[in-house]
mmCIF file of C-alpha atoms in Angstrom:
data_model
loop_
_atom_site.group_PDB
_atom_site.id
_atom_site.type_symbol
_atom_site.label_atom_id
_atom_site.label_comp_id
_atom_site.label_asym_id
_atom_site.label_seq_id
_atom_site.Cartn_x
_atom_site.Cartn_y
_atom_site.Cartn_z
ATOM 1 C CA MET A 1 0.000 0.000 0.000
ATOM 2 C CA LEU A 2 1.140 3.546 -0.779
ATOM 3 C CA LEU A 3 0.095 6.755 0.947
ATOM 4 C CA TYR A 4 0.071 10.304 -0.369
ATOM 5 C CA GLY A 5 0.654 12.641 2.540
ATOM 6 C CA ALA A 6 3.108 12.341 5.436
ATOM 7 C CA SER A 7 1.485 14.030 8.415
ATOM 8 C CA GLY A 8 -0.738 13.211 11.397
ATOM 9 C CA HIS A 9 -3.670 11.935 9.335
ATOM 10 C CA ALA A 10 -1.321 9.506 7.610
ATOM 11 C CA LYS A 11 -0.158 8.182 10.994
ATOM 12 C CA VAL A 12 -3.722 7.115 11.834
ATOM 13 C CA ILE A 13 -4.117 5.462 8.428
ATOM 14 C CA ILE A 14 -0.846 3.618 9.067
ATOM 15 C CA ASP A 15 -2.295 2.398 12.389
ATOM 16 C CA CYS A 16 -5.307 1.051 10.486
ATOM 17 C CA LEU A 17 -3.111 -0.690 7.923
ATOM 18 C CA GLU A 18 -0.866 -2.244 10.560
ATOM 19 C CA ALA A 19 -3.915 -3.477 12.495
ATOM 20 C CA SER A 20 -5.132 -5.112 9.272
ATOM 21 C CA LYS A 21 -1.674 -6.571 8.556
ATOM 22 C CA VAL A 22 -1.327 -4.556 5.333
ATOM 23 C CA SER A 23 2.218 -3.448 4.509
ATOM 24 C CA VAL A 24 3.086 0.206 3.910
ATOM 25 C CA ASP A 25 5.471 0.266 0.955
ATOM 26 C CA GLY A 26 6.090 3.994 0.800
ATOM 27 C CA ILE A 27 4.676 7.468 1.258
ATOM 28 C CA PHE A 28 4.593 10.350 -1.207
ATOM 29 C CA ASP A 29 4.722 13.940 -0.003
ATOM 30 C CA ASP A 30 5.419 17.198 -1.810
ATOM 31 C CA ASP A 31 7.607 18.400 1.087
ATOM 32 C CA ILE A 32 10.958 17.019 -0.027
ATOM 33 C CA SER A 33 12.466 17.661 3.410
ATOM 34 C CA LYS A 34 10.418 14.784 4.824
ATOM 35 C CA LYS A 35 12.340 11.508 4.738
ATOM 36 C CA TYR A 36 10.423 9.288 7.172
ATOM 37 C CA LEU A 37 7.012 9.061 8.791
ATOM 38 C CA LEU A 38 7.173 6.755 11.770
ATOM 39 C CA GLU A 39 9.574 4.115 10.373
ATOM 40 C CA TYR A 40 8.335 4.346 6.776
ATOM 41 C CA ASN A 41 10.196 5.945 3.885
ATOM 42 C CA VAL A 42 8.894 9.147 2.353
ATOM 43 C CA LEU A 43 9.605 8.814 -1.362
ATOM 44 C CA GLY A 44 9.295 12.469 -2.380
ATOM 45 C CA SER A 45 6.686 13.934 -4.686
ATOM 46 C CA TYR A 46 4.108 11.704 -6.327
ATOM 47 C CA ASN A 47 5.466 9.515 -9.119
ATOM 48 C CA ALA A 48 2.906 7.620 -11.201
ATOM 49 C CA ASN A 49 5.603 5.210 -12.425
ATOM 50 C CA LEU A 50 6.850 4.190 -8.982
ATOM 51 C CA LEU A 51 5.397 0.963 -7.521
ATOM 52 C CA ASN A 52 2.549 1.348 -9.968
ATOM 53 C CA ASP A 53 1.066 -2.052 -9.158
ATOM 54 C CA ASN A 54 0.373 -0.880 -5.606
ATOM 55 C CA GLU A 55 -2.855 0.679 -4.430
ATOM 56 C CA ILE A 56 -2.818 4.116 -2.839
ATOM 57 C CA ILE A 57 -4.716 6.192 -0.279
ATOM 58 C CA ILE A 58 -4.676 9.991 -0.144
ATOM 59 C CA ALA A 59 -3.720 10.476 3.505
ATOM 60 C CA ILE A 60 -4.721 14.152 3.732
ATOM 61 C CA GLY A 61 -7.585 15.422 5.860
ATOM 62 C CA ASN A 62 -8.352 18.569 3.852
ATOM 63 C CA ASN A 63 -11.332 17.791 1.603
ATOM 64 C CA HIS A 64 -10.401 20.268 -1.158
ATOM 65 C CA ILE A 65 -6.838 18.967 -1.407
ATOM 66 C CA ARG A 66 -8.037 15.375 -1.427
ATOM 67 C CA ARG A 67 -10.422 16.122 -4.293
ATOM 68 C CA ASN A 68 -7.744 17.886 -6.348
ATOM 69 C CA LEU A 69 -5.181 15.146 -5.848
ATOM 70 C CA SER A 70 -7.668 12.419 -6.745
ATOM 71 C CA GLU A 71 -7.783 13.824 -10.284
ATOM 72 C CA GLU A 72 -3.989 13.649 -10.667
ATOM 73 C CA ILE A 73 -3.156 10.246 -9.199
ATOM 74 C CA LYS A 74 -2.785 7.330 -11.613
ATOM 75 C CA HIS A 75 -2.460 4.489 -9.088
ATOM 76 C CA LYS A 76 -5.537 2.466 -8.221
ATOM 77 C CA PHE A 77 -7.231 3.683 -5.042
ATOM 78 C CA ALA A 78 -7.667 1.381 -2.057
ATOM 79 C CA LYS A 79 -10.083 1.434 0.878
ATOM 80 C CA VAL A 80 -8.810 1.355 4.453
ATOM 81 C CA ILE A 81 -11.012 0.064 7.279
ATOM 82 C CA HIS A 82 -9.810 -0.424 10.845
ATOM 83 C CA PRO A 83 -10.797 -3.874 12.146
ATOM 84 C CA SER A 84 -12.546 -2.328 15.161
ATOM 85 C CA ALA A 85 -15.097 -0.537 12.933
ATOM 86 C CA THR A 86 -18.639 -1.938 12.909
ATOM 87 C CA ILE A 87 -19.926 -2.067 9.335
ATOM 88 C CA GLN A 88 -23.158 -3.819 8.411
ATOM 89 C CA ARG A 89 -23.030 -6.218 5.475
ATOM 90 C CA ASN A 90 -25.040 -4.083 3.032
ATOM 91 C CA VAL A 91 -23.063 -0.864 3.515
ATOM 92 C CA MET A 92 -21.357 0.396 0.343
ATOM 93 C CA ILE A 93 -17.964 2.132 0.581
ATOM 94 C CA GLY A 94 -16.331 3.909 -2.362
ATOM 95 C CA GLU A 95 -12.698 3.851 -3.439
ATOM 96 C CA GLY A 96 -10.178 5.901 -1.510
ATOM 97 C CA SER A 97 -12.313 6.055 1.637
ATOM 98 C CA VAL A 98 -11.012 5.429 5.158
ATOM 99 C CA ILE A 99 -13.018 4.182 8.139
ATOM 100 C CA PHE A 100 -11.212 4.704 11.433
ATOM 101 C CA HIS A 101 -11.198 3.072 14.847
ATOM 102 C CA HIS A 102 -14.602 2.135 16.366
ATOM 103 C CA ALA A 103 -16.648 3.898 13.687
ATOM 104 C CA ILE A 104 -20.175 2.531 13.163
ATOM 105 C CA LEU A 105 -21.896 2.302 9.767
ATOM 106 C CA GLN A 106 -25.439 0.967 9.923
ATOM 107 C CA SER A 107 -27.638 -0.809 7.400
ATOM 108 C CA SER A 108 -28.051 0.451 3.824
ATOM 109 C CA THR A 109 -25.700 3.391 4.236
ATOM 110 C CA LYS A 110 -23.702 4.472 1.155
ATOM 111 C CA ILE A 111 -20.262 6.011 1.558
ATOM 112 C CA GLY A 112 -18.818 7.760 -1.487
ATOM 113 C CA SER A 113 -15.219 7.953 -2.677
ATOM 114 C CA HIS A 114 -12.380 9.531 -0.682
ATOM 115 C CA VAL A 115 -14.547 9.918 2.413
ATOM 116 C CA ILE A 116 -13.097 10.011 5.932
ATOM 117 C CA VAL A 117 -15.215 8.465 8.692
ATOM 118 C CA ASN A 118 -13.129 9.334 11.691
ATOM 119 C CA THR A 119 -12.671 7.769 15.124
ATOM 120 C CA LYS A 120 -15.935 6.697 16.836
ATOM 121 C CA ALA A 121 -18.125 8.486 14.285
ATOM 122 C CA SER A 122 -21.581 6.903 13.999
ATOM 123 C CA ILE A 123 -23.651 6.843 10.805
ATOM 124 C CA ASP A 124 -27.061 5.261 11.106
ATOM 125 C CA HIS A 125 -29.226 3.453 8.543
ATOM 126 C CA ASP A 126 -29.960 4.699 5.009
ATOM 127 C CA CYS A 127 -27.539 7.617 5.020
ATOM 128 C CA ILE A 128 -25.885 8.794 1.798
ATOM 129 C CA ILE A 129 -22.433 10.309 2.251
ATOM 130 C CA GLU A 130 -21.132 11.791 -0.990
ATOM 131 C CA ASP A 131 -17.516 12.040 -2.177
ATOM 132 C CA PHE A 132 -14.761 13.872 -0.245
ATOM 133 C CA VAL A 133 -16.785 14.256 2.967
ATOM 134 C CA HIS A 134 -14.991 14.216 6.328
ATOM 135 C CA ILE A 135 -16.995 13.085 9.346
ATOM 136 C CA ALA A 136 -14.869 13.991 12.358
ATOM 137 C CA PRO A 137 -14.424 12.005 15.591
ATOM 138 C CA ASN A 138 -17.537 11.239 17.644
ATOM 139 C CA ALA A 139 -19.936 12.871 15.169
ATOM 140 C CA THR A 140 -23.397 11.249 15.138
ATOM 141 C CA LEU A 141 -25.572 11.053 12.031
ATOM 142 C CA CYS A 142 -29.055 9.663 12.606
ATOM 143 C CA GLY A 143 -30.890 7.692 9.940
ATOM 144 C CA GLY A 144 -31.806 8.850 6.439
ATOM 145 C CA ILE A 145 -29.378 11.777 6.176
ATOM 146 C CA THR A 146 -27.826 12.917 2.895
ATOM 147 C CA VAL A 147 -24.476 14.727 3.115
ATOM 148 C CA GLY A 148 -23.252 16.546 -0.001
ATOM 149 C CA GLU A 149 -19.794 16.450 -1.558
ATOM 150 C CA GLY A 150 -16.879 17.875 0.389
ATOM 151 C CA THR A 151 -18.772 18.647 3.574
ATOM 152 C CA LEU A 152 -16.966 18.681 6.921
ATOM 153 C CA ILE A 153 -18.976 17.521 9.931
ATOM 154 C CA GLY A 154 -17.068 18.605 13.023
ATOM 155 C CA ALA A 155 -16.133 16.540 16.037
ATOM 156 C CA GLY A 156 -19.070 15.637 18.258
ATOM 157 C CA ALA A 157 -21.688 17.184 15.959
ATOM 158 C CA VAL A 158 -25.155 15.610 15.955
ATOM 159 C CA ILE A 159 -27.547 15.604 12.973
ATOM 160 C CA ILE A 160 -31.153 14.542 13.486
ATOM 161 C CA PRO A 161 -32.833 12.091 11.073
ATOM 162 C CA ASN A 162 -33.820 12.637 7.447
ATOM 163 C CA LEU A 163 -32.023 15.932 6.834
ATOM 164 C CA LYS A 164 -30.243 17.053 3.678
ATOM 165 C CA ILE A 165 -26.852 18.696 4.123
ATOM 166 C CA GLY A 166 -25.580 20.483 1.009
ATOM 167 C CA LYS A 167 -22.157 20.252 -0.605
ATOM 168 C CA TRP A 168 -19.051 21.903 0.851
ATOM 169 C CA VAL A 169 -20.793 22.732 4.117
ATOM 170 C CA THR A 170 -18.826 23.181 7.351
ATOM 171 C CA ILE A 171 -20.609 22.057 10.510
ATOM 172 C CA GLY A 172 -18.796 23.196 13.632
ATOM 173 C CA ALA A 173 -17.684 20.865 16.387
ATOM 174 C CA GLY A 174 -20.449 20.071 18.872
ATOM 175 C CA SER A 175 -23.206 21.554 16.705
ATOM 176 C CA VAL A 176 -26.711 20.071 16.775
ATOM 177 C CA VAL A 177 -28.279 20.234 13.319
ATOM 178 C CA ILE A 178 -32.090 20.159 13.263
ATOM 179 C CA ASN A 179 -32.788 21.647 9.811
ATOM 180 C CA ASP A 180 -31.633 21.084 6.234
ATOM 181 C CA ILE A 181 -28.434 23.010 5.437
ATOM 182 C CA PRO A 182 -27.832 24.618 2.005
ATOM 183 C CA ALA A 183 -24.597 24.250 0.058
ATOM 184 C CA TYR A 184 -21.474 26.168 1.173
ATOM 185 C CA ALA A 185 -22.958 27.186 4.534
ATOM 186 C CA VAL A 186 -20.956 27.360 7.758
ATOM 187 C CA VAL A 187 -23.130 26.412 10.724
ATOM 188 C CA LEU A 188 -22.423 26.449 14.450
ATOM 189 C CA GLY A 189 -24.206 25.978 17.740
ATOM 190 C CA ASN A 190 -27.067 24.161 19.433
ATOM 191 C CA PRO A 191 -29.324 24.403 17.586
ATOM 192 C CA ALA A 192 -26.986 25.018 14.662
ATOM 193 C CA ILE A 193 -27.497 28.288 12.780
ATOM 194 C CA ILE A 194 -25.898 29.565 9.583
ATOM 195 C CA LYS A 195 -23.039 31.956 10.242
ATOM 196 C CA LYS A 196 -21.816 32.566 6.679
ATOM 197 C CA TYR A 197 -21.300 31.032 3.253
ATOM 198 C CA ASN A 198 -17.959 29.891 1.855
ATOM 199 C CA LYS A 199 -18.925 29.779 -1.825
#
């Protein structure tokens, strides 16, 4: 397995890979001063011809950067799932997505590509999580929620059932969302209210 990105987010992905007994064969990073992450070699900037039979994960938490890099990378994308995650048998998970320690994905949920479901996040039944979303640690999504592309759901946020969250939304840590949220909004609080738009 290859990683693109040699920072803290990559360390957690490495933990997931080691727990699953998957070898880390190298890490790409555009910062040429980085030589190692943990005990693994940093190979320099991305090279499509290097270890091109290996799968890769974009190990970068920023949703915009992850989207942009996904269009440039030529390696096949993997999925990374920590063995402690609880994932029901009919959950769908797209390429490039990572599911971290003790996350819960309930029945009939669909996870898009290059999504991060972070530590102890809980996604209930029939949710649709579109590409490049990041669901931060301990966030709780009740059933039937749709989350648009690139949205960040902050740590400990709670979203009540059957809501629609637009694309590229930022939901602040600890927010309680009780209404649909339009695209590009930044929402905070309990109950969560729109503070601004980032379009």
